[in-house]
Each structure stands twice: as structure tokens, then as C-alpha cells.
Amino acid sequence: MLSKSSKYGIRGVLYLALNSNENRKFSPTTIAKYIGVPAPFLAKTLQLLTKNHLVSSSKGRHGGFYLSDKNKQNSLIAIVDCIDGLDKFESCIIGLPVCSNENPCPMHDRLAPLRRAMVEELTNKSIEEFTNDLRSGKTHIFL
Amino acid sequence: MLSKSSKYGIRGVLYLALNSNENRKFSPTTIAKYIGVPAPFLAKTLQLLTKNHLVSSSKGRHGGFYLSDKNKQNSLIAIVDCIDGLDKFESCIIGLPVCSNENPCPMHDRLAPLRRAMVEELTNKSIEEFTNDLRSGKTHIFL
DNA sequence: ATATAAAAAGATAAAAATATCTTTTTATCT
DNA sequence: AGATAAAAAGATATTTTTATCTTTTTATAT
Ligand code: FES
Ligand code: FES
């Protein structure tokens, strides 16, 4: 459904949303240990997200990755879009070159709305909002 | 969302559902030409589906791939399951080792039902039923 | 029987995704 | 200023997916 890169990215971002701020930064190694993903691969992903201003970082001693308050206002769809792109949510399920209501494939009418609903769920809730349920223990991101 | 193999497979199967029967069989090359996919790759996929009794074939002269009446009663989920497996519809969106209502990740409650609905849409309609809309021109599988 | 035309099986190639390692740059502490 | 610890960038390796090509098996027509 999502690439591993996106999965790791989301988990990393949620970890940072929970634990980081401007004066509490984390190395990819530390994050990777907590969320159980390959550290150098996560590092690459966080670098990409940082380049696109979805994650913040500072170099040098006491540097690390963190989420600014602004970063926490983004939605998870921005993370997925940055890493995987939204193509898989917008293009035809069975690979026809155009996906449209006017010229639908046999599955379009049934599946396209569900696909759209998924995107909406990832869009209309900020990263910060996701942390509430995480803090209360209703949801989790650990192994 | 689906692998190319599944996409090609579904389109190939729908082509056969529309055009084939016990005495009208098609070579992968012919099918591939019509649905616009790489022929040898489609051949592999059809072979796999045949081995799993989702597509029928006969060797030798005047042989080819076709769908038996029984094959046409299958649902598309069987095709996807055979080629990709259903893991992507059943395992955690963000890659946690277990996906369950009891121990949900932050997206589970919102996305798992949509995922399930997708599987249902692919399950509760037979391949044959999909051909009605195709014949009437309401939907299409061509480029 | 033999030639033919097709799927099946197997081998190989190319591209993309995943994973790791090394070097460079940068900020901060002493 | 020099040492240090971190991200950033770059290079390399592995695995999976996608794609193609070749050989073998099989059914049928002649
Ligand atoms: S045309 Fe196939 S999903 Fe829209
Ligand atoms: S636990 Fe993540 S989708 Fe179910």
C-alpha cells in the first residue's frame, strides 16, 4: 500500500511529534532504535523530508532531527506525497492511462471513492492531532 | 496500489471474460496487443493464474488462454490474491507487525475500514458481472 | 508419423526499491 | 584554534519487481 520508506517516514515523524521540539532533537539512530527500522535508511528518508520542510534538523554538536511547531501542523498526506507521491491514490487501479469519472474502468465507480476517502483521512488531521491518541495510549507506533 | 503484474492480470482476465470461451482461445501476444501490456510478462502472469485454476488454457495447436464458465464466476480478489497476495490489505498501513482493533496504530480506525471496503468491492462481484458494464460501454479496459 | 503452433518452464536482463557504508560539511563545546 | 558530534551528501550493495528471451512439452492438423 505504502512503500517501506513512507511507512518508516511516518513512524519516524510521529515519534518526533511525540518526543521532539526545538530543544530536544534526535539522531536517526536513536529514532530507528525506538521504532524498529533500519537506521541509515530512515536517515535518508528524514533527510528528504527535511529538504522539503516537513521535518527540521540542525547539524553539528547537539544537532539532530525534530519537528517544529509548524511541522506538527502538517498532515500525514504531505509525508506520503513527499516520499511516494500521490500517484497510487490518483491513477487507475488497473493501470489504464487515464482515471476519470467520464471514462471509468470497471472498478472505478466502486474503488475510486474509497481511495479518495483514504486520502481525506490522511489530509484532514494534523500530525499534532494524531499525538493525542498516542499519548493517551489509545494508539501506538511501537513494535 | 496493485503491482503491475496484478494490473496486467486483471486486464487480461477481463479481456478473456469478454472475448473467450472453451472454443475461443487467445495467445498472450494477442491479448497483450489489445490491452497494451508487455506480452511475455503477461504470459507469465497468465501461467500463474492458470496454475491456480483462475484461468484455463490448453497447449498445442489451437490452444490458448480462456476463461471457463466456472472461471468467470470467480471474483477479482482471487486474481489479486493469487498474484500479489492480500497482505497489503490486511497488514498495518504504517508497517507495525500486527494490525488489530485491540492494538491499533494511529491510522487504523480510519483507514482499516476503507481498506476492508475495497476488498469487499473486489469480492462481491463476479468477473462475469463486470463484463455487463463493459459490453454496454459503461466501462472500458482499453487504452 | 511429422510438422506445426501453442502453453509451460527456465534462464537471463534491466530497473526500481531497499539497505548500508563512507566522506564531507557544519555547528558547538572545550 | 582544535576536537567532537551531528546531519548531508555520495557511493555501493542487495533484493524485488518488471521485462525479455530461449528451450521444452504438448496437442492437433495434415
Ligand atoms: S479509471 Fe480505473 S480507477 Fe479510475
Ligand atoms: S494497526 Fe495500523 S492499520 Fe491496523
GROMACS .gro file of C-alpha atoms and ligand atoms in nm, chain B residues 92-93 98-99 104-105 108 115, ligand 2:
model
   12
  235CYS     CA    1  -0.073  -0.236   0.919
  236ILE     CA    2  -0.064   0.072   0.697
  241VAL     CA    3   0.038  -0.663   1.397
  242CYS     CA    4  -0.275  -0.490   1.270
  247PRO     CA    5  -0.430  -0.006   1.665
  248CYS     CA    6  -0.183   0.234   1.511
  251HIS     CA    7  -0.607   0.207   1.190
  258ARG     CA    8  -0.925  -0.100   0.314
  348FES     S1    9  -0.265  -0.132   1.316
  348FES    FE1   10  -0.200   0.001   1.163
  348FES     S2   11  -0.355  -0.027   1.015
  348FES    FE2   12  -0.418  -0.163   1.171
   0.00000   0.00000   0.00000
